[in-house]
Amino acid sequence: MPAFAKRMLQVRRSFIREILKVTADPSIISFAGGLPKPDLFPTGPMAEAAASVLAESGPAALQYSVTEGEPALRQWIARRYREKKGLDIDWQHILITNGSQQSLDLLGKVFLDPGDVVAVEMPGYIGAIQAFSVFEPTFAGVPLLPHGPDIEALTAALSRKKAKVFYAVPNFQNPSGLTYDLAARQAVAKALDAADAILVEDDPYGELRFSGESLPMVSSFMQGNAYMLGTFSKIAAPGLRLGWVVADEAALPKLVTAKQASDLHCSTLVQRILARYLATNDLDAHIAIIRGVYKAQRDIMLERIRAEFPPEVACTEPEGGMFLWITLPEGCSAFALFDLCIREKVAFVPGEPFFVDGSGQRTMRLNFSNADPEHIVEGIARMAKAIKVLLAKPTCVAA
Amino acid sequence: MPAFAKRMLQVRRSFIREILKVTADPSIISFAGGLPKPDLFPTGPMAEAAASVLAESGPAALQYSVTEGEPALRQWIARRYREKKGLDIDWQHILITNGSQQSLDLLGKVFLDPGDVVAVEMPGYIGAIQAFSVFEPTFAGVPLLPHGPDIEALTAALSRKKAKVFYAVPNFQNPSGLTYDLAARQAVAKALDAADAILVEDDPYGELRFSGESLPMVSSFMQGNAYMLGTFSKIAAPGLRLGWVVADEAALPKLVTAKQASDLHCSTLVQRILARYLATNDLDAHIAIIRGVYKAQRDIMLERIRAEFPPEVACTEPEGGMFLWITLPEGCSAFALFDLCIREKVAFVPGEPFFVDGSGQRTMRLNFSNADPEHIVEGIARMAKAIKVLLAKPTCVAA
């Protein structure tokens, strides 16, 4: 049999997807996934939108269309940047993609040669690391501190390692739930501009803010080389598989060519259904409902963690998003805890795979968006029991 | 600004898409596109399928799903291979993609290192050349003769140039409309097996046969290393963006990983709508309607070409598909004819871009699937006028 391409040696299957298989057992309470809550999807309005689109312009909705994406959808996105962020973006600079994952694939295709250095947050989003890995870069980890990335480490990655790209999730990051503060945003932009490096700013969770003020995009502080990624997965529905990337005049044609070579264009039908849904529904009212439910679930999870976990176990308190990040005491293994938790019928994602330098052994991610309050209460109680067993062991690493 | 990746130097934007821009003028009769006829799309049944899916399982249809694709859709495809081709394919060896274009992208990702040699038909499908170009291969052209590829040239590409992959469209090929006969299919399989090379067998048009007998897949004669690509674009609707690739046990996990890195999975919603449509409608009856309409349009186009074009202009007579292939007399330029035709308000695609060796100057592709009979009659008359002007010139190349 002919050999596989060398690039495939670097690309691992998603570790999280493998964990999700373990948690398919319905008796397990799982905080491992990263799914939005499906009861909140706008099923009825989407059905109405689908019916209208197919009744009014069915043949066009089922035909091939342009690579860049449906103009109505791109115009909606540009308007929203203006209204929510005060950013003036030409809608023609927006390329519709099959979700942020494809935006990352296209940016990798267009910008990354083998050996190029990509700086990523530690912990960082595994899907991005997987998407970029296909193009055989080297990764430089930049530790994520409570208020943003370690600027010294970022500067070192840019200067000493000549990092070409920094991939950042500044709002309610996956996996940590952390958010960059204003000073961090300005400092990141300054460091990237000084190095003529590229920012890939991914913002899947920005609209899911429960409290505090929305902060400007890091991209808005940059002189250029900034690519803003967005998705409808967390504010409408992930099963549509629709997102976008905003690019400048020089890069946009390259991204369009890469998209054309990848799959011609996104589904005309699903783009038109979404555009119709957005034109005939109040998305802000819908997002307010999501925010309310997720906030309530975060509150319960945090409250139960504080009540039941030993005080030496630390937990972030994110102002939005879908995840909490937990750090066990020095020397403890989250993988060992995972094994104990599976025996107790509760699951989470150990943090180590989110660290490109192989650290993070005592960290873990908990999802609160796709869990009912009663399961949160029971699941945290089960975890607390397992944590106490772990901490009672002499080394707290034995499984 | 940071440099683009080297791979982007090789990838050209689709020449056909550029031509389609010229033909946007509604006074131009265009045979340039490659579109199915939109009046034939099953708009009503798709609307019913969408309504049922969203009413019965809306939240699941809007949620993330597995990378491999919806089981119901994969099982339908496996059943159809059994019924139509007598092939026994495990549905779990089928990966759902965003159309054949993405199948090509994923195969390129998984198999092609820079400098690997890909053998392609001459003329060959431009979309495949574009998809593979991203992975920086070298192309070896294999001339397409009336009954199949030039086996000597294929053997030479495999032995002397060490071609790793042969990309083939054995039924009603795009752009030529040609079909491999049985002996050619067996000879291609034998040559590839002997060289331990990979066959990528793309079959978008196989179901659009107007006359004659359906022939076995080339893949069915191979010992292994065969990848069969299919699409719903020509038998249901291209705006769904759904196709598939059949792979063996060794390659499937690699393709799934590549798909996951590319865009996680295809739209859950559109996969479920299509699966429901297929479960509740008679696709064969629908395809019979498409065949009837396309055959009538092919017949009119061929009849008018024979009546009006000078006898020294040759034309293929395909038994199916969507395209005719025309060859002008020695020394003539199809690009020169294109300019003359645009003045007469009629368009086609010059053949040269379909040849990886830069030949094919006197060839051209005409589409008959997306043209009404009256436009075919008028368009061929306009082309005949332009051809006579071209042939009257001393060199028949001046524009």
Coordinates of N, CA, C and O in Angstrom, one line a residue, chain A residues 27 35 38 62 75 77 83 100 104 134 142 182 199 201 214 266 299 316 327 331 351 355 378 393 395:
Chain A
S27 N -25.4 6.1 32.0 CA -25.3 6.2 33.5 C -24.2 7.2 34.0 O -24.2 7.5 35.1
L35 N -20.7 20.8 24.2 CA -21.9 21.0 23.4 C -22.8 22.1 24.0 O -23.0 22.2 25.2
P38 N -29.1 21.5 23.6 CA -29.9 21.4 22.4 C -31.4 21.8 22.6 O -32.0 22.2 21.6
L62 N -31.1 25.3 -3.9 CA -30.6 23.9 -4.0 C -29.5 23.9 -5.1 O -28.9 22.8 -5.4
Q75 N -23.7 40.2 4.8 CA -24.2 41.5 5.2 C -24.7 41.6 6.6 O -24.4 42.5 7.3
I77 N -23.6 39.7 9.1 CA -22.5 39.6 9.9 C -21.8 41.0 10.0 O -21.4 41.5 11.1
E83 N -22.9 47.0 14.9 CA -23.8 47.3 16.1 C -23.2 46.9 17.4 O -23.4 47.6 18.4
S100 N -15.9 27.6 12.5 CA -14.5 28.1 12.8 C -13.4 27.1 12.4 O -12.3 27.4 12.0
L104 N -10.0 27.9 10.4 CA -8.6 27.5 10.8 C -7.9 26.7 9.7 O -6.7 27.0 9.4
V134 N -2.0 19.9 10.5 CA -1.9 19.4 9.1 C -0.9 20.0 8.2 O -0.3 19.5 7.3
V142 N 2.2 29.7 24.9 CA 2.2 30.9 25.7 C 1.3 30.8 26.9 O 0.1 30.7 26.7
L182 N -8.5 44.5 29.2 CA -8.2 45.5 28.2 C -6.7 45.6 27.9 O -6.3 45.7 26.8
L199 N -2.4 37.7 13.8 CA -3.4 37.3 14.8 C -4.5 36.6 14.2 O -5.2 37.0 13.3
E201 N -7.9 35.6 15.7 CA -8.7 35.8 16.9 C -10.1 35.1 16.7 O -10.9 35.5 15.9
S214 N -18.6 43.9 27.8 CA -17.9 43.3 26.6 C -16.7 44.2 26.3 O -16.7 45.4 26.4
C266 N -20.0 26.6 0.9 CA -20.9 26.0 1.9 C -22.2 25.8 1.3 O -22.7 26.4 0.4
D299 N -23.7 29.0 37.8 CA -23.8 29.4 39.2 C -23.9 28.1 40.1 O -23.3 28.0 41.2
T316 N -11.7 28.4 38.2 CA -11.9 29.7 37.6 C -13.4 30.1 37.8 O -14.2 29.2 38.0
T327 N -7.9 23.3 38.9 CA -6.5 22.9 39.1 C -6.4 22.2 40.4 O -6.8 22.7 41.4
G331 N 1.3 18.2 42.2 CA 1.6 16.7 42.2 C 0.5 15.8 41.9 O 0.7 14.6 41.6
G351 N -6.7 18.1 31.5 CA -6.2 19.3 30.8 C -5.0 19.1 30.0 O -4.7 19.9 29.1
F355 N -2.2 21.4 26.5 CA -0.9 22.0 26.6 C 0.1 21.5 25.6 O 0.5 20.3 25.6
E378 N -25.6 16.3 41.3 CA -25.2 14.9 41.5 C -23.7 14.7 41.0 O -22.9 14.0 41.7
K393 N -4.6 9.5 48.8 CA -3.5 8.6 48.4 C -2.1 9.4 48.7 O -2.1 10.6 48.6
T395 N 0.6 9.8 47.0 CA 1.1 10.6 46.0 C 0.1 11.3 45.2 O 0.4 12.2 44.4

